[in-house]
Coordinates of C-alpha atoms and ligand atoms in Angstrom, one line a residue:
M105 CA 0.0 0.0 0.0
N106 CA 1.2 3.5 -0.7
P107 CA 2.4 5.1 2.6
D108 CA 1.0 8.4 1.4
Y109 CA -2.5 7.0 1.6
R110 CA -3.8 7.7 5.0
P111 CA -7.3 6.5 5.5
I112 CA -9.7 9.0 6.8
I113 CA -11.1 8.2 10.3
P114 CA -14.4 10.1 10.6
A115 CA -15.2 12.1 13.7
N116 CA -17.3 10.6 16.4
P117 CA -19.5 13.4 17.8
S118 CA -20.8 13.6 21.3
F119 CA -22.5 16.4 23.2
R120 CA -21.9 17.9 26.6
D121 CA -24.7 18.3 29.1
D122 CA -25.4 21.8 27.9
G123 CA -25.7 20.5 24.3
T124 CA -22.3 21.8 23.1
L125 CA -20.7 19.6 20.4
Y126 CA -17.7 17.9 21.9
S127 CA -14.8 15.7 20.7
A128 CA -13.8 13.0 23.2
Q129 CA -10.7 12.3 21.0
F130 CA -9.4 15.9 21.6
D131 CA -11.3 16.5 24.9
D132 CA -12.5 19.9 23.6
V133 CA -15.6 21.5 22.2
Y134 CA -16.1 22.3 18.5
A135 CA -17.3 25.8 19.2
S136 CA -18.1 28.1 22.1
S137 CA -20.9 26.9 24.4
H138 CA -22.3 30.5 24.0
G139 CA -23.1 29.7 20.3
G140 CA -21.1 28.5 17.4
L141 CA -22.7 30.9 14.9
E142 CA -22.2 33.9 17.2
Q143 CA -18.6 32.9 17.7
A144 CA -18.2 32.6 13.9
R145 CA -19.5 36.1 13.5
H146 CA -17.5 37.7 16.2
V147 CA -14.2 35.9 16.0
F148 CA -13.8 34.8 12.4
L149 CA -16.0 37.1 10.3
S150 CA -15.6 40.4 12.1
G151 CA -12.0 39.5 13.0
N152 CA -11.3 39.4 9.3
G153 CA -13.2 42.6 8.4
L154 CA -16.2 40.8 6.9
P155 CA -18.5 41.5 5.3
E156 CA -16.9 44.9 4.4
R157 CA -13.9 43.4 2.6
W158 CA -15.7 41.4 0.0
Q159 CA -17.7 44.3 -1.3
S160 CA -14.9 45.3 -3.6
Q161 CA -13.3 42.1 -4.9
A162 CA -14.3 39.9 -7.7
S163 CA -13.6 36.9 -5.6
F164 CA -12.8 36.4 -1.9
V165 CA -10.7 33.4 -0.7
I166 CA -10.9 32.1 2.8
V167 CA -8.7 29.3 4.2
E168 CA -9.8 27.6 7.4
T169 CA -8.0 25.1 9.6
G170 CA -10.6 22.6 11.0
F171 CA -13.9 22.3 9.1
G172 CA -15.6 20.4 12.0
A173 CA -19.4 20.8 11.7
G174 CA -18.9 23.6 9.2
L175 CA -20.5 26.3 11.3
N176 CA -18.0 28.9 10.2
F177 CA -18.5 27.9 6.6
L178 CA -22.3 28.1 6.9
A179 CA -22.2 31.4 8.8
T180 CA -19.9 32.8 6.1
W181 CA -22.0 31.6 3.2
R182 CA -25.1 33.0 5.0
L183 CA -23.5 36.4 5.4
W184 CA -22.1 36.4 1.9
K185 CA -25.7 35.7 0.6
K186 CA -27.0 38.7 2.5
T187 CA -24.2 41.2 1.8
A188 CA -22.0 40.3 -1.2
P189 CA -22.6 42.1 -4.5
A190 CA -24.0 39.8 -7.2
D191 CA -20.7 39.4 -9.1
V192 CA -18.6 38.5 -6.1
R193 CA -17.6 34.9 -5.7
L194 CA -16.7 33.2 -2.5
H195 CA -14.0 30.5 -2.2
F196 CA -13.9 28.7 1.1
I197 CA -11.2 26.2 1.6
S198 CA -11.1 24.1 4.8
V199 CA -8.8 21.3 5.9
E200 CA -10.2 18.5 8.1
K201 CA -8.5 15.4 9.3
H202 CA -11.7 13.8 10.9
P203 CA -14.8 14.8 8.9
F204 CA -18.2 14.0 10.2
G205 CA -20.4 11.6 8.4
V206 CA -23.4 13.1 6.7
A207 CA -25.8 11.7 9.2
D208 CA -23.9 13.4 12.1
L209 CA -23.9 16.7 10.2
Q210 CA -27.6 16.4 9.7
R211 CA -28.1 15.7 13.4
I212 CA -26.0 18.7 14.4
H213 CA -27.4 21.2 11.9
V214 CA -31.1 20.4 12.5
A215 CA -30.8 22.1 15.9
I216 CA -29.6 25.4 14.2
P217 CA -32.6 26.6 12.2
E218 CA -30.8 29.8 11.0
I219 CA -28.4 27.8 8.8
L220 CA -30.5 24.7 8.1
P221 CA -31.5 25.5 4.5
L222 CA -27.9 26.0 3.5
A223 CA -26.7 23.1 5.6
R224 CA -29.2 20.8 3.7
E225 CA -27.4 21.8 0.4
L226 CA -24.1 20.9 2.0
H227 CA -25.5 17.5 3.1
E228 CA -26.6 16.8 -0.5
S229 CA -23.1 17.1 -1.9
W230 CA -21.1 16.1 1.2
P231 CA -18.2 13.9 -0.1
V232 CA -17.3 10.3 0.9
P233 CA -14.5 10.3 3.4
L234 CA -11.6 9.8 1.0
P235 CA -8.3 11.6 1.6
G236 CA -7.6 14.5 -0.8
F237 CA -9.3 17.5 -2.2
H238 CA -13.1 17.6 -2.7
R239 CA -14.5 20.6 -4.5
L240 CA -18.2 21.5 -4.1
H241 CA -20.2 24.3 -5.8
F242 CA -23.2 26.1 -4.5
E243 CA -25.3 29.1 -5.5
G244 CA -24.9 28.3 -9.2
G245 CA -21.1 28.2 -8.8
R246 CA -20.8 31.6 -6.9
V247 CA -19.8 29.8 -3.7
T248 CA -17.1 27.1 -3.9
L249 CA -16.1 24.9 -1.0
T250 CA -12.9 23.0 -1.3
L251 CA -12.5 20.4 1.4
L252 CA -9.0 19.1 2.1
F253 CA -9.5 15.8 3.9
G254 CA -6.3 14.9 5.7
D255 CA -3.8 16.3 8.2
A256 CA -3.5 20.1 8.1
A257 CA 0.3 20.2 7.6
V258 CA 0.2 17.6 4.9
M259 CA -2.8 18.9 3.0
L260 CA -2.0 22.7 3.2
K261 CA 1.3 21.9 1.5
Q262 CA -0.7 20.7 -1.5
L263 CA -2.8 23.8 -1.7
N264 CA -2.4 26.3 -4.6
A265 CA -4.3 29.4 -3.7
A266 CA -4.0 33.1 -3.0
A267 CA -6.0 33.7 0.2
D268 CA -7.5 36.9 1.5
A269 CA -8.4 35.6 5.0
F270 CA -7.7 32.8 7.4
F271 CA -9.9 31.2 10.0
L272 CA -7.6 29.4 12.4
D273 CA -10.0 27.0 14.2
G274 CA -8.2 23.9 15.4
F275 CA -9.0 22.6 18.9
A276 CA -7.1 24.4 21.7
P277 CA -3.4 24.4 21.1
A278 CA -2.8 22.4 24.3
R279 CA -5.1 19.7 23.1
N280 CA -4.5 19.8 19.3
Q281 CA -0.9 20.8 18.9
A282 CA -0.7 19.5 15.3
M283 CA -3.0 22.4 14.1
W284 CA -0.7 25.1 15.4
T285 CA 2.7 24.1 14.3
E286 CA 5.4 26.0 12.5
P287 CA 4.8 23.9 9.2
V288 CA 1.1 24.8 9.3
F289 CA 1.9 28.5 9.8
H290 CA 4.5 28.4 7.1
E291 CA 2.0 27.0 4.6
I292 CA -0.6 29.6 5.6
A293 CA 1.9 32.3 4.9
R294 CA 2.8 30.7 1.6
V295 CA -0.7 31.0 0.3
A296 CA -1.4 34.4 1.8
K297 CA -2.0 37.4 -0.5
P298 CA -0.2 40.5 0.6
G299 CA -2.3 42.1 3.3
A300 CA -4.3 38.9 4.0
T301 CA -5.8 38.8 7.4
L302 CA -6.3 36.1 10.0
A303 CA -8.4 35.6 13.1
T304 CA -8.5 33.0 15.8
Y305 CA -10.0 32.6 19.2
S306 CA -6.6 31.5 20.7
V307 CA -4.1 33.9 22.1
A308 CA -1.7 31.3 23.3
V309 CA 1.9 32.5 23.3
S310 CA 3.0 29.7 21.0
V311 CA 0.3 30.8 18.4
R312 CA 1.3 34.4 18.6
E313 CA 5.0 33.6 18.3
G314 CA 4.5 31.1 15.5
L315 CA 2.4 33.4 13.4
S316 CA 4.8 36.3 13.9
A317 CA 7.7 34.1 12.8
A318 CA 5.7 33.1 9.7
G319 CA 5.3 36.8 8.7
F320 CA 2.0 37.9 10.3
T321 CA 1.7 40.9 12.6
V322 CA -0.8 40.0 15.3
E323 CA -2.9 41.9 17.8
K324 CA -5.2 41.0 20.6
R325 CA -8.8 42.0 20.4
Q326 CA -11.9 41.6 22.5
G327 CA -12.8 37.9 22.7
F328 CA -16.1 36.3 22.3
A329 CA -18.6 35.8 25.2
G330 CA -16.7 34.3 28.1
K331 CA -13.3 34.9 26.5
R332 CA -11.4 38.0 27.3
E333 CA -9.3 38.1 24.2
M334 CA -8.9 36.8 20.6
L335 CA -6.3 37.3 18.0
A336 CA -6.4 39.1 14.7
G337 CA -3.5 39.4 12.3
R338 CA -2.3 40.6 8.9
Y339 CA 0.3 39.1 6.6
A340 CA 3.1 41.5 6.3
G341 CA 5.0 39.8 3.6
G342 CA 4.6 39.8 -0.2
A343 CA 3.5 36.8 -2.2
T344 CA 3.3 35.7 -5.7
A345 CA -0.3 36.7 -6.4
I346 CA -2.0 34.6 -9.0
A347 CA -2.6 36.8 -12.1
A348 CA -5.9 36.4 -13.9
S349 CA -6.9 38.0 -17.1
E350 CA -9.3 41.0 -16.7
D351 CA -10.6 40.5 -20.2
K352 CA -12.7 37.4 -19.7
R353 CA -13.0 36.1 -23.2
A354 CA -11.8 32.7 -24.2
I355 CA -11.8 30.4 -27.3
V356 CA -12.1 26.7 -26.8
I357 CA -11.2 24.5 -29.8
G358 CA -13.2 21.3 -29.7
A359 CA -16.7 20.5 -28.8
G360 CA -16.3 17.0 -27.4
L361 CA -16.3 16.2 -23.6
A362 CA -13.1 18.2 -22.9
G363 CA -14.1 21.3 -24.9
S364 CA -17.8 21.4 -23.8
T365 CA -16.9 21.0 -20.2
C366 CA -14.1 23.6 -20.3
A367 CA -16.5 26.0 -21.9
Q368 CA -19.1 25.3 -19.2
R369 CA -16.7 25.7 -16.3
L370 CA -15.5 29.0 -17.8
T371 CA -19.0 30.5 -18.5
G372 CA -19.9 29.6 -15.0
R373 CA -17.1 32.0 -13.9
G374 CA -18.4 34.8 -16.0
W375 CA -16.3 34.2 -19.1
A376 CA -17.6 34.7 -22.7
V377 CA -16.6 31.6 -24.6
Q378 CA -16.4 30.9 -28.3
V379 CA -16.3 27.2 -29.1
I380 CA -14.8 26.2 -32.5
E381 CA -15.6 22.8 -33.8
A382 CA -14.5 21.3 -37.1
H383 CA -17.4 18.9 -37.3
R384 CA -21.0 20.1 -38.0
A385 CA -22.1 19.1 -34.5
P386 CA -20.7 18.5 -31.0
A387 CA -19.4 15.1 -29.9
Q388 CA -18.5 13.6 -33.2
E389 CA -15.2 11.9 -32.4
A390 CA -14.5 9.7 -29.3
S391 CA -17.2 11.6 -27.4
G392 CA -19.7 10.4 -29.9
N393 CA -19.7 6.7 -28.8
P394 CA -23.1 5.5 -27.9
A395 CA -22.2 4.9 -24.2
G396 CA -19.3 4.7 -21.8
L397 CA -18.7 4.3 -18.1
I398 CA -18.2 6.9 -15.3
R399 CA -16.4 5.0 -12.6
P400 CA -13.5 5.3 -10.2
V401 CA -10.2 3.4 -10.5
I402 CA -8.6 2.3 -7.2
S403 CA -5.1 0.7 -7.1
L404 CA -3.2 -0.5 -4.1
D405 CA -0.4 1.9 -4.8
W406 CA -2.9 4.8 -4.9
N407 CA -1.0 6.3 -7.9
S408 CA -1.8 9.6 -9.7
H409 CA -4.0 7.7 -12.1
S410 CA -6.2 6.3 -9.3
R411 CA -6.3 9.5 -7.4
F412 CA -7.3 11.6 -10.3
T413 CA -9.8 9.1 -11.7
T414 CA -11.5 8.7 -8.3
A415 CA -11.5 12.4 -7.6
G416 CA -12.8 13.0 -11.1
F417 CA -15.5 10.4 -10.6
L418 CA -16.8 12.1 -7.4
Y419 CA -16.6 15.6 -9.1
T420 CA -18.5 14.3 -12.1
L421 CA -21.4 13.1 -9.9
R422 CA -21.7 16.6 -8.5
H423 CA -21.2 18.2 -11.9
H424 CA -24.1 16.2 -13.3
A425 CA -26.3 16.9 -10.4
A426 CA -25.7 20.6 -11.0
L427 CA -26.4 20.3 -14.7
R428 CA -29.6 18.5 -14.0
S429 CA -30.8 20.9 -11.4
G430 CA -30.2 23.6 -14.0
G431 CA -32.6 21.8 -16.3
N432 CA -30.0 20.2 -18.6
A433 CA -30.9 16.5 -18.9
M434 CA -28.4 13.8 -19.8
T435 CA -28.8 10.1 -20.7
T436 CA -27.3 8.1 -17.9
G437 CA -28.0 4.8 -16.2
E438 CA -28.4 4.1 -12.6
G439 CA -27.6 1.0 -10.5
G440 CA -23.9 1.3 -10.3
V441 CA -21.1 -0.5 -12.1
L442 CA -19.7 -4.0 -11.4
Q443 CA -16.0 -4.5 -11.9
I444 CA -15.4 -8.3 -12.1
A445 CA -12.0 -9.4 -10.8
R446 CA -9.7 -10.9 -13.4
D447 CA -8.8 -13.9 -11.2
A448 CA -8.7 -15.0 -7.6
T449 CA -5.4 -13.2 -6.9
R450 CA -6.9 -10.0 -8.2
F451 CA -10.0 -10.5 -6.1
E452 CA -7.8 -10.9 -3.0
K453 CA -6.2 -7.6 -3.9
Q454 CA -9.6 -6.0 -4.3
Q455 CA -10.5 -7.2 -0.8
R456 CA -7.2 -5.9 0.7
I457 CA -7.7 -2.5 -0.9
V458 CA -11.2 -2.2 0.7
E459 CA -9.8 -3.2 4.1
E460 CA -6.6 -1.3 4.1
F461 CA -8.0 1.9 2.6
S462 CA -11.1 1.8 4.9
L463 CA -13.1 2.6 1.8
P464 CA -16.7 3.8 2.4
Q465 CA -19.5 1.5 1.3
D466 CA -21.0 4.4 -0.6
L467 CA -18.0 4.3 -2.9
L468 CA -17.6 0.5 -3.3
R469 CA -18.4 -2.9 -1.9
T470 CA -17.0 -6.3 -2.7
L471 CA -19.6 -8.9 -3.9
D472 CA -19.3 -12.6 -4.4
A473 CA -20.3 -14.0 -7.8
G474 CA -23.8 -14.9 -6.6
D475 CA -24.7 -11.5 -5.3
A476 CA -23.0 -9.8 -8.3
S477 CA -25.1 -12.0 -10.7
M478 CA -28.3 -11.2 -8.8
L479 CA -27.5 -7.5 -9.0
A480 CA -26.6 -7.7 -12.7
G481 CA -29.6 -9.7 -13.7
A482 CA -27.2 -12.1 -15.6
P483 CA -24.6 -14.7 -14.4
V484 CA -21.2 -13.0 -14.0
A485 CA -17.9 -14.7 -14.3
G486 CA -16.7 -14.1 -10.7
P487 CA -16.6 -11.9 -7.7
G488 CA -15.6 -8.3 -7.8
W489 CA -16.3 -4.7 -6.8
W490 CA -19.6 -2.9 -7.1
F491 CA -19.5 0.9 -7.3
P492 CA -23.0 1.9 -6.4
Q493 CA -22.9 5.4 -7.6
A494 CA -21.0 4.7 -10.9
A495 CA -23.0 4.9 -14.1
W496 CA -23.0 4.4 -17.8
A497 CA -23.8 7.5 -19.8
D498 CA -24.2 8.7 -23.3
P499 CA -21.2 11.1 -23.7
A500 CA -22.9 13.2 -26.4
S501 CA -25.7 14.0 -24.0
M502 CA -23.1 15.2 -21.5
C503 CA -21.5 17.5 -24.2
I504 CA -24.9 18.9 -25.1
A505 CA -25.8 19.5 -21.5
N506 CA -22.5 21.4 -20.9
L507 CA -22.9 23.5 -24.0
A508 CA -26.6 24.3 -23.1
A509 CA -25.6 25.2 -19.6
G510 CA -23.2 27.9 -21.0
G511 CA -26.3 29.9 -22.0
A512 CA -25.8 33.2 -23.9
A513 CA -22.2 33.4 -22.7
L514 CA -21.3 30.5 -24.9
T515 CA -21.3 30.7 -28.7
A516 CA -20.4 27.7 -30.9
S517 CA -19.2 27.6 -34.5
Y518 CA -19.6 24.2 -36.1
G519 CA -18.1 23.0 -39.3
V520 CA -15.2 25.5 -38.8
A521 CA -11.7 24.0 -39.0
A522 CA -9.0 25.8 -37.1
M523 CA -5.7 25.4 -39.1
E524 CA -3.4 27.6 -37.2
I525 CA -3.1 29.4 -33.9
K526 CA -1.0 32.5 -33.4
R527 CA -0.3 35.0 -30.5
S528 CA -0.7 38.6 -31.7
Q529 CA -1.0 41.7 -29.7
D530 CA -1.8 40.0 -26.4
E531 CA -4.5 37.8 -28.0
W532 CA -4.6 34.4 -29.5
Q533 CA -5.8 34.2 -33.1
V534 CA -7.4 31.2 -34.6
I535 CA -6.9 31.0 -38.4
D536 CA -8.8 28.9 -40.9
A537 CA -7.7 27.2 -44.1
G538 CA -8.1 30.3 -46.1
G539 CA -5.8 32.3 -43.8
L540 CA -8.7 34.2 -42.2
V541 CA -8.8 35.0 -38.5
I542 CA -12.0 33.3 -37.3
A543 CA -11.6 34.1 -33.6
C544 CA -9.4 36.0 -31.2
A545 CA -9.3 36.2 -27.5
P546 CA -6.7 36.6 -24.7
V547 CA -7.2 32.9 -23.7
L548 CA -7.2 29.8 -25.8
V549 CA -8.0 26.3 -24.7
L550 CA -7.0 23.4 -26.9
A551 CA -9.5 20.6 -26.3
N552 CA -9.3 18.9 -29.7
A553 CA -7.5 15.7 -28.7
H554 CA -4.5 14.7 -30.8
A555 CA -5.4 17.2 -33.5
A556 CA -4.0 19.8 -31.1
T557 CA -0.5 18.7 -32.0
S558 CA -1.0 20.1 -35.5
F559 CA -0.7 23.6 -34.0
A560 CA 2.9 24.8 -33.7
P561 CA 2.7 25.8 -30.0
A562 CA 1.5 22.3 -29.1
Q563 CA 3.6 20.3 -31.5
W564 CA 5.8 19.0 -28.7
L565 CA 3.0 17.2 -26.9
P566 CA 3.5 13.4 -27.2
L567 CA -0.1 12.6 -27.8
Q568 CA -1.0 9.5 -29.7
P569 CA -4.3 8.7 -31.4
V570 CA -5.4 5.2 -30.3
R571 CA -8.1 3.5 -32.3
G572 CA -11.0 2.1 -30.3
Q573 CA -14.0 0.1 -31.7
V574 CA -17.2 -0.5 -29.8
S575 CA -19.7 -3.2 -30.8
L576 CA -23.5 -3.0 -30.4
V577 CA -25.1 -6.2 -29.3
P578 CA -28.8 -6.6 -29.6
E579 CA -30.8 -7.3 -26.4
R580 CA -30.7 -10.9 -25.4
E581 CA -33.9 -12.6 -24.7
G582 CA -34.3 -13.7 -21.1
R583 CA -31.1 -12.0 -20.1
P584 CA -32.1 -8.6 -18.8
L585 CA -28.7 -7.1 -17.9
R586 CA -29.6 -4.4 -15.4
I587 CA -26.3 -2.6 -14.7
A588 CA -23.1 -2.0 -16.5
V589 CA -20.3 -4.6 -16.0
C590 CA -16.6 -4.1 -16.7
R591 CA -13.4 -6.2 -16.5
E592 CA -10.9 -5.7 -19.3
G593 CA -13.8 -4.2 -21.4
Y594 CA -17.3 -3.1 -20.5
V595 CA -20.9 -3.8 -21.4
T596 CA -23.9 -1.6 -20.7
P597 CA -27.5 -2.5 -20.1
S598 CA -29.7 -2.3 -23.2
I599 CA -30.0 1.2 -24.5
G600 CA -32.8 1.5 -27.0
G601 CA -32.5 -2.3 -27.7
M602 CA -28.7 -2.5 -27.9
H603 CA -25.9 -3.2 -25.4
C604 CA -22.8 -1.2 -26.0
L605 CA -19.7 -3.3 -25.8
G606 CA -16.3 -1.7 -25.6
A607 CA -13.7 -1.3 -26.6
S608 CA -10.6 -2.3 -28.6
F609 CA -7.4 -0.5 -28.0
N610 CA -5.4 -0.5 -31.2
E611 CA -2.2 1.5 -30.9
G612 CA -0.6 2.7 -34.1
M613 CA -3.6 1.8 -36.3
S614 CA -5.3 4.4 -38.4
D615 CA -8.0 2.2 -40.0
T616 CA -11.3 4.1 -39.7
S617 CA -13.5 1.2 -40.8
E618 CA -15.0 -1.4 -38.6
R619 CA -13.0 -4.6 -38.3
T620 CA -14.6 -8.0 -37.6
E621 CA -11.6 -9.1 -35.5
D622 CA -12.3 -6.1 -33.1
H623 CA -15.9 -7.1 -32.8
E624 CA -14.6 -10.6 -32.0
G625 CA -12.3 -9.2 -29.4
N626 CA -15.1 -7.3 -27.8
L627 CA -17.2 -10.5 -27.7
Q628 CA -14.4 -12.4 -26.1
R629 CA -14.1 -9.7 -23.4
L630 CA -17.8 -9.9 -22.9
E631 CA -17.6 -13.7 -22.4
K632 CA -15.0 -13.2 -19.7
M633 CA -17.5 -10.9 -17.8
L634 CA -20.8 -12.5 -18.6
P635 CA -20.3 -16.2 -19.7
G636 CA -22.9 -17.3 -22.2
F637 CA -24.5 -13.9 -22.4
A638 CA -23.9 -13.5 -26.1
S639 CA -23.9 -17.2 -27.0
G640 CA -24.9 -17.9 -30.5
L641 CA -24.0 -14.4 -31.7
G642 CA -21.2 -14.1 -34.3
A643 CA -18.9 -11.1 -34.7
G644 CA -19.7 -11.1 -38.4
G645 CA -23.1 -9.6 -38.1
L646 CA -22.3 -6.9 -35.5
R647 CA -22.3 -3.2 -36.0
G648 CA -20.3 -0.7 -34.0
R649 CA -18.4 2.5 -34.1
V650 CA -14.7 3.4 -34.5
A651 CA -13.2 6.4 -32.8
F652 CA -9.7 7.6 -31.9
R653 CA -8.8 8.7 -28.4
A654 CA -5.8 10.8 -27.6
V655 CA -3.4 9.1 -25.1
A656 CA -0.2 10.5 -23.5
P657 CA 2.7 8.0 -22.9
D658 CA 2.0 7.9 -19.1
R659 CA -1.8 7.5 -19.7
L660 CA -2.6 10.6 -17.6
P661 CA -4.4 13.5 -19.1
V662 CA -2.6 16.6 -20.3
V663 CA -4.2 19.5 -18.5
G664 CA -2.9 23.0 -17.8
G665 CA -0.8 25.8 -19.2
L666 CA 1.3 25.2 -22.3
G667 CA 4.0 27.6 -21.3
Q668 CA 2.8 30.6 -23.4
P669 CA 0.6 33.3 -22.0
G670 CA -3.1 32.5 -22.2
L671 CA -2.6 29.1 -23.9
F672 CA -4.1 26.0 -22.1
A673 CA -4.6 22.3 -22.8
C674 CA -7.3 19.9 -21.8
L675 CA -6.1 16.9 -23.8
G676 CA -5.2 13.3 -23.6
L677 CA -8.4 12.1 -21.9
G678 CA -8.0 8.7 -23.5
S679 CA -10.8 6.4 -22.8
R680 CA -11.7 8.1 -19.5
G681 CA -13.1 11.4 -20.8
M682 CA -16.5 10.8 -19.2
T683 CA -14.9 10.3 -15.7
W684 CA -12.1 12.9 -16.2
S685 CA -13.5 15.8 -18.2
G686 CA -15.4 17.5 -15.3
L687 CA -12.4 17.8 -13.0
A688 CA -9.9 18.4 -15.8
A689 CA -12.1 21.3 -17.0
E690 CA -12.5 22.6 -13.5
L691 CA -8.7 22.6 -13.1
V692 CA -8.1 24.5 -16.4
A693 CA -10.9 27.0 -15.6
S694 CA -9.5 27.6 -12.1
Q695 CA -6.0 28.2 -13.6
I696 CA -7.4 30.6 -16.2
N697 CA -9.5 32.5 -13.7
G698 CA -6.8 32.6 -11.0
D699 CA -8.9 30.6 -8.6
P700 CA -7.7 28.2 -5.9
L701 CA -6.9 24.9 -7.6
P702 CA -9.2 22.0 -7.1
L703 CA -6.4 19.4 -6.9
E704 CA -3.3 18.7 -4.8
R705 CA -0.2 20.4 -6.2
N706 CA 1.5 17.1 -6.8
L707 CA -1.5 15.9 -8.9
V708 CA -1.6 19.3 -10.8
A709 CA 2.1 18.7 -11.6
A710 CA 1.4 15.1 -12.7
L711 CA -1.2 16.3 -15.2
A712 CA 0.7 19.4 -16.4
P713 CA 1.7 19.5 -20.1
Q714 CA 5.1 20.8 -18.9
R715 CA 6.0 17.3 -17.7
F716 CA 6.8 16.5 -21.3
R717 CA 9.0 19.6 -21.8
K718 CA 12.6 18.8 -22.3
P719 CA 14.6 20.8 -19.7
S720 CA 16.4 22.8 -22.4
A721 CA 13.1 23.7 -24.2
N722 CA 11.9 25.0 -20.8
Q723 CA 14.0 28.1 -21.2
V724 CA 12.1 29.2 -24.4
Ligands
SAM109 N1 -14.5 25.3 12.2 C1 -15.3 24.3 12.8 C2 -16.8 24.7 12.7 O1 -17.1 25.8 12.3 O2 -17.7 23.9 13.0 C3 -14.9 23.8 14.1 C4 -13.5 23.2 14.1 S1 -13.1 22.3 15.5 C5 -12.8 23.5 16.7 C6 -11.5 21.7 15.1 C7 -11.4 20.7 14.0 O3 -10.1 20.5 13.6 C8 -12.0 19.4 14.3 O4 -13.0 19.1 13.3 C9 -10.9 18.4 14.2 O5 -11.2 17.2 13.6 C10 -9.9 19.2 13.2 N2 -8.5 18.7 13.4 C11 -7.9 18.4 14.5 N3 -6.6 18.0 14.2 C12 -6.4 18.2 12.9 C13 -5.3 18.1 12.0 N4 -4.1 17.7 12.4 N5 -5.5 18.4 10.7 C14 -6.7 18.8 10.2 N6 -7.8 18.9 11.0 C15 -7.7 18.6 12.3

């Protein structure tokens, strides 16, 4: 097991006789017995000059240590709702080592009517207790909560943000030393904007000295209720502020999953986006397959691929919920996805992962072959994992929903081929085959898979087109497959009378026509998942679809800046576009808009196009 994977141990709440929320582990209360919301207002909000300070900024970024029951967050959101101008966005980032389960949060919040309506929204998107970053959006994207599940010192090191204010709210330093250490203060200073403020209820000498040493000037103020004093501070040092373009116009090349999702994440931030697509409609290449799976990948070594895929999966679930609540329907299937183990050794490994990672049942469960068959509605080849929230989906419906959600801020030009891109006078120009400039904007996102490498500024990206062929298998009488099943390939339930079966992986092959041997391969993979399911069916009579996915040598996506001002990539989504596109697009949009990033710094680096830059080329 990867030593960096530290399972999350959820909090176990208890209440003192006066009803105050209490932690037996730390022998301390979560908030003042005189009222958590009142304490939030006095210490953390007023202590940071709120609500006055967010009147004049396009976005206000708060970093908190200790999310606990989220009272500070909910009080902040509530105040923001009442006082912030319509165009001001709130980013609240909070690190928490022992998050509550959702049932406990519900129990705690139901007793606080003032915040209950907002708390209910929080409960709906509350993440499973997996270590890492979890990004949640509220208020149509105007309020963003980024939860960092894990130890403060470890997780804050992974944060990329420029913070306006800090809420330091660990348990009392004497009981919870880890929250008030030099490394924690150092990370706080690292992400502080010049002039950033902080507030905390603690005036312990070690806290004052630690904060001063990290570059904050601190002063005592009148404390809350029973407390004589509290601390307020201001960052005296400078910082590398994250620069964002004032001119919020962007071009996105490509209207598949990558492009449509990037466009949606940008319009959600107030950008005007022009999508340019060579085909006459969206989702005509790999995103035009009839169906695919949205599911996590979990490996014992918890490598970058598993981390990003699992985080992407959880983000996609929330992204889809938001699209749907905005009236943008998609074609997706419920019931989860079964992942059949390849053999007994692999199944043992699956079981070990569940135990050692303390993975929540909401995310996955191991099932024996009998239970798996019952669930699937057809006999499966063996035991495996069941991801209850995973789904099959029609990728084109996801693209269309993203594009529609962009509303008037998103314009799309179809049947327009971009032949060249050029930086001229602080703008990117997109030029067609006739040499005409068809679009210009300060920001350009390449989301056109391997075709991006035909543009000179992206020629160095080692993206390969990999051919994939899916097969369509007619519904089988008496075999009503209810949920999607995967192993080395995948099969969906019947969609309009056909099961979608995927997919071949033909590296270095450019043949665009359907090949019988690939249908044969898909049927063989099906047989290893659902023995006998397709008996009597020959490959010869099958129909399917061929598409090319763009794949990087390390099989990770290529997401981030391309090393030239305003030029970004959302490429290399391979066969995981449906699971990856939401979080990949959120990363690109955050980078473009100068927002806190939704992923750990080491994952951002693992996905960055710059990983393929030769050291010498770096200087260019
Ligand atoms: N701000 C919270 C609220 O508004 O409800 C209350 C926070 S409570 C005083 C302190 C929190 O810090 C607890 O939820 C606790 O689990 C968390 N915590 C303790 N040690 C931690 C650590 N080393 N890293 C991250 N979180 C930690």
